[in-house]
CSV table of C-alpha atoms in Angstrom, one decimal:
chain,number,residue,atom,x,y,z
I,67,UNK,CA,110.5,-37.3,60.9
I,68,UNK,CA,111.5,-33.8,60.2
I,69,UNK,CA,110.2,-32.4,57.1
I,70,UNK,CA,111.6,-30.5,54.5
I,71,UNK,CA,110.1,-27.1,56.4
I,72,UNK,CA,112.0,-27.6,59.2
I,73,UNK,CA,115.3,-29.3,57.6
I,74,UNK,CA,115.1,-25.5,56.2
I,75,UNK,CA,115.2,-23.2,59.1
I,76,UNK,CA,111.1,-23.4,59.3
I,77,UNK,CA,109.5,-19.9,59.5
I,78,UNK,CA,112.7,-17.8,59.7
I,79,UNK,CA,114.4,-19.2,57.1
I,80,UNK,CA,111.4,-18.8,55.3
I,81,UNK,CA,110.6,-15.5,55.8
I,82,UNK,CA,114.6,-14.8,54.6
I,83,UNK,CA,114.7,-16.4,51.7
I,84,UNK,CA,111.6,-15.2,50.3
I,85,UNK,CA,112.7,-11.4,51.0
I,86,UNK,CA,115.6,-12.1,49.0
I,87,UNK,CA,114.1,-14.1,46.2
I,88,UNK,CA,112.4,-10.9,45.5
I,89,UNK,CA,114.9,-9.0,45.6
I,90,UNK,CA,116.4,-11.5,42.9
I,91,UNK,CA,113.3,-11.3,41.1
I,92,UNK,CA,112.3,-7.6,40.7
I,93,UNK,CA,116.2,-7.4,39.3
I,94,UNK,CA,115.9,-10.5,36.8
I,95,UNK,CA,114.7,-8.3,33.9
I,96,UNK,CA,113.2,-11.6,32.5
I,97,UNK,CA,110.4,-11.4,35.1
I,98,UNK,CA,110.5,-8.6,36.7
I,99,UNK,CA,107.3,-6.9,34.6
I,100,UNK,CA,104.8,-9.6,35.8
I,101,UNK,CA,105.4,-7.8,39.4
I,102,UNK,CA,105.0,-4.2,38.2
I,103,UNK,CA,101.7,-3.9,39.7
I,104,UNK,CA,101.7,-6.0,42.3
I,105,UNK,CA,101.1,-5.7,46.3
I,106,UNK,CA,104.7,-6.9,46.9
I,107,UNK,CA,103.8,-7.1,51.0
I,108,UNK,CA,101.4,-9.6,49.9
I,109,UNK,CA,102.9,-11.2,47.1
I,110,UNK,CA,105.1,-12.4,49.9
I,111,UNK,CA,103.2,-13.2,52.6
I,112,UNK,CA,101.5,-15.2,49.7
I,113,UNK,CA,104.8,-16.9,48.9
I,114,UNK,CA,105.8,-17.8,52.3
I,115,UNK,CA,102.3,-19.5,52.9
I,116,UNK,CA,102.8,-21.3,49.7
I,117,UNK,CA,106.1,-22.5,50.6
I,118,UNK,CA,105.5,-23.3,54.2
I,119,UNK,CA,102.8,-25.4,53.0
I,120,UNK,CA,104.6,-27.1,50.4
I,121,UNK,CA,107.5,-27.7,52.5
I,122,UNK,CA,105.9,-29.7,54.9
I,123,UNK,CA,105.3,-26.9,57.3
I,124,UNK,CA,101.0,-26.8,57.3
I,125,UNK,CA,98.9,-29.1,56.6
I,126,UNK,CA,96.4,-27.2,54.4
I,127,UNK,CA,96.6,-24.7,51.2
I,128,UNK,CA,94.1,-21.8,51.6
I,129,UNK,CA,95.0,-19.8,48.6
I,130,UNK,CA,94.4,-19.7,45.0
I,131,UNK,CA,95.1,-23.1,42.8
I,132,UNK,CA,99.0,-22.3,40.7
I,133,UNK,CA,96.4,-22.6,37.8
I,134,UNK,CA,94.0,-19.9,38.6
I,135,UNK,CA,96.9,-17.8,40.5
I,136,UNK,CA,98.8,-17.8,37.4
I,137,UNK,CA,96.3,-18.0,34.7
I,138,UNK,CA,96.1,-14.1,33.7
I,139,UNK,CA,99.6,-13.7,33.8
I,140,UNK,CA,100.2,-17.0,30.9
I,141,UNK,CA,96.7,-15.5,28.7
I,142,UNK,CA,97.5,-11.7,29.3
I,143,UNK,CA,101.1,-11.3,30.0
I,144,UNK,CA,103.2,-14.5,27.7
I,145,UNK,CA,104.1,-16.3,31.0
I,146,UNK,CA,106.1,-19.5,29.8
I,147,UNK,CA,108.7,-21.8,30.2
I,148,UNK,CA,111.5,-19.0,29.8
I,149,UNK,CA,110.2,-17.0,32.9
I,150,UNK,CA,109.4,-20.2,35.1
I,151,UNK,CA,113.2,-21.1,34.7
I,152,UNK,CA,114.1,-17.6,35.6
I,153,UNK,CA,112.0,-17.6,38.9
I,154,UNK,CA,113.5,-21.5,39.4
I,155,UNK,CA,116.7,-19.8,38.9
I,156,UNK,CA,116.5,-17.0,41.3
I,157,UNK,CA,114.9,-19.3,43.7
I,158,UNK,CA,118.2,-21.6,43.7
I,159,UNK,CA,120.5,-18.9,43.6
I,160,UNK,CA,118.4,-17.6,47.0
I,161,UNK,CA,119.3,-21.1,48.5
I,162,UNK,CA,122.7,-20.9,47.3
I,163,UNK,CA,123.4,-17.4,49.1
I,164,UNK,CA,122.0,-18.7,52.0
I,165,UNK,CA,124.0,-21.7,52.3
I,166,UNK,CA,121.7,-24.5,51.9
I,167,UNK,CA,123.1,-27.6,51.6
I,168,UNK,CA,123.0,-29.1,47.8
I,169,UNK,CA,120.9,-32.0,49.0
I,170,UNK,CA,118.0,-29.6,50.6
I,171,UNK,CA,118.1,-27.3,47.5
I,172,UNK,CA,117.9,-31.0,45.6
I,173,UNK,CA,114.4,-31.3,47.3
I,174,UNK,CA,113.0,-27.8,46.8
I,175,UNK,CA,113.8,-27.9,43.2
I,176,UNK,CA,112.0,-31.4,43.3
I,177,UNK,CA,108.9,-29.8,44.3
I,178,UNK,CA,108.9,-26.5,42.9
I,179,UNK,CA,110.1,-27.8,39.5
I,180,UNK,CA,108.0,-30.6,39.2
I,181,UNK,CA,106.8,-31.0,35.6
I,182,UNK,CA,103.1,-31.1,37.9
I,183,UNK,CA,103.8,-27.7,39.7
I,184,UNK,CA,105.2,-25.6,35.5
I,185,UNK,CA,102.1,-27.7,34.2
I,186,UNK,CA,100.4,-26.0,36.8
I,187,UNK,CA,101.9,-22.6,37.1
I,188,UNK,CA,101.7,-22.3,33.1
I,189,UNK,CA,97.8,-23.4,32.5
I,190,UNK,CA,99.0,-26.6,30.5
């Protein structure tokens, strides 16, 4: 059975979207402050790990919980609700640009919006 991952493109498609979900997201002047000092080369390497793995596409997670990744940026920075949705957002309108069928964007947003994965993300 193929897995979300591959239903996707696997790596390439991967590696696409996530350069132009940054480029969504260092625009989106809702978010774009939490990644003022960040590594952006790694940042995405990071994000095409996390995705790969939570696509289907590895097995196994080496990084940072979402809880401890994101835990400065909700006590030092505000992160919240507002700024989740606006990274959910650019996320979808990535898909959308890319032409991903409604049904596979369905399952990313399933997994990335999870009440789990904000709980998560936002130290709840």
């Amino acid at each position: 059975m193929s897995t979300l991952y591959d239903k996707l493109g696997g790596a390439a498609a991967v590696d696409i979207a996530v350069e132009k979900f940054y480029e969504k997201v260092l625009a989106d002047k809702r978010v774009q402050h939490f990644f003022a000092h960040t590594n952006m080369q790694q940042q995405k390497q990071h994000q095409k790990d996390f995705m790969t793995y939570a696509f289907g596409g590895a097995q196994h997670w080496n990084g940072s919980t979402m809880r401890e990744a994101h835990k400065e940026l909700v006590a030092e920075m505000g992160l919240t609700d507002i700024h989740f949705n606006a990274i959910a957002e650019d996320l979808v309108a990535t898909l959308v640009e890319m032409e991903v069928p409604q049904t596979l964007i369905d399952e990313v947003v399933q997994i990335v919006g999870s009440t789990a994965h904000r709980n998560d993300v936002l130290n709840r």
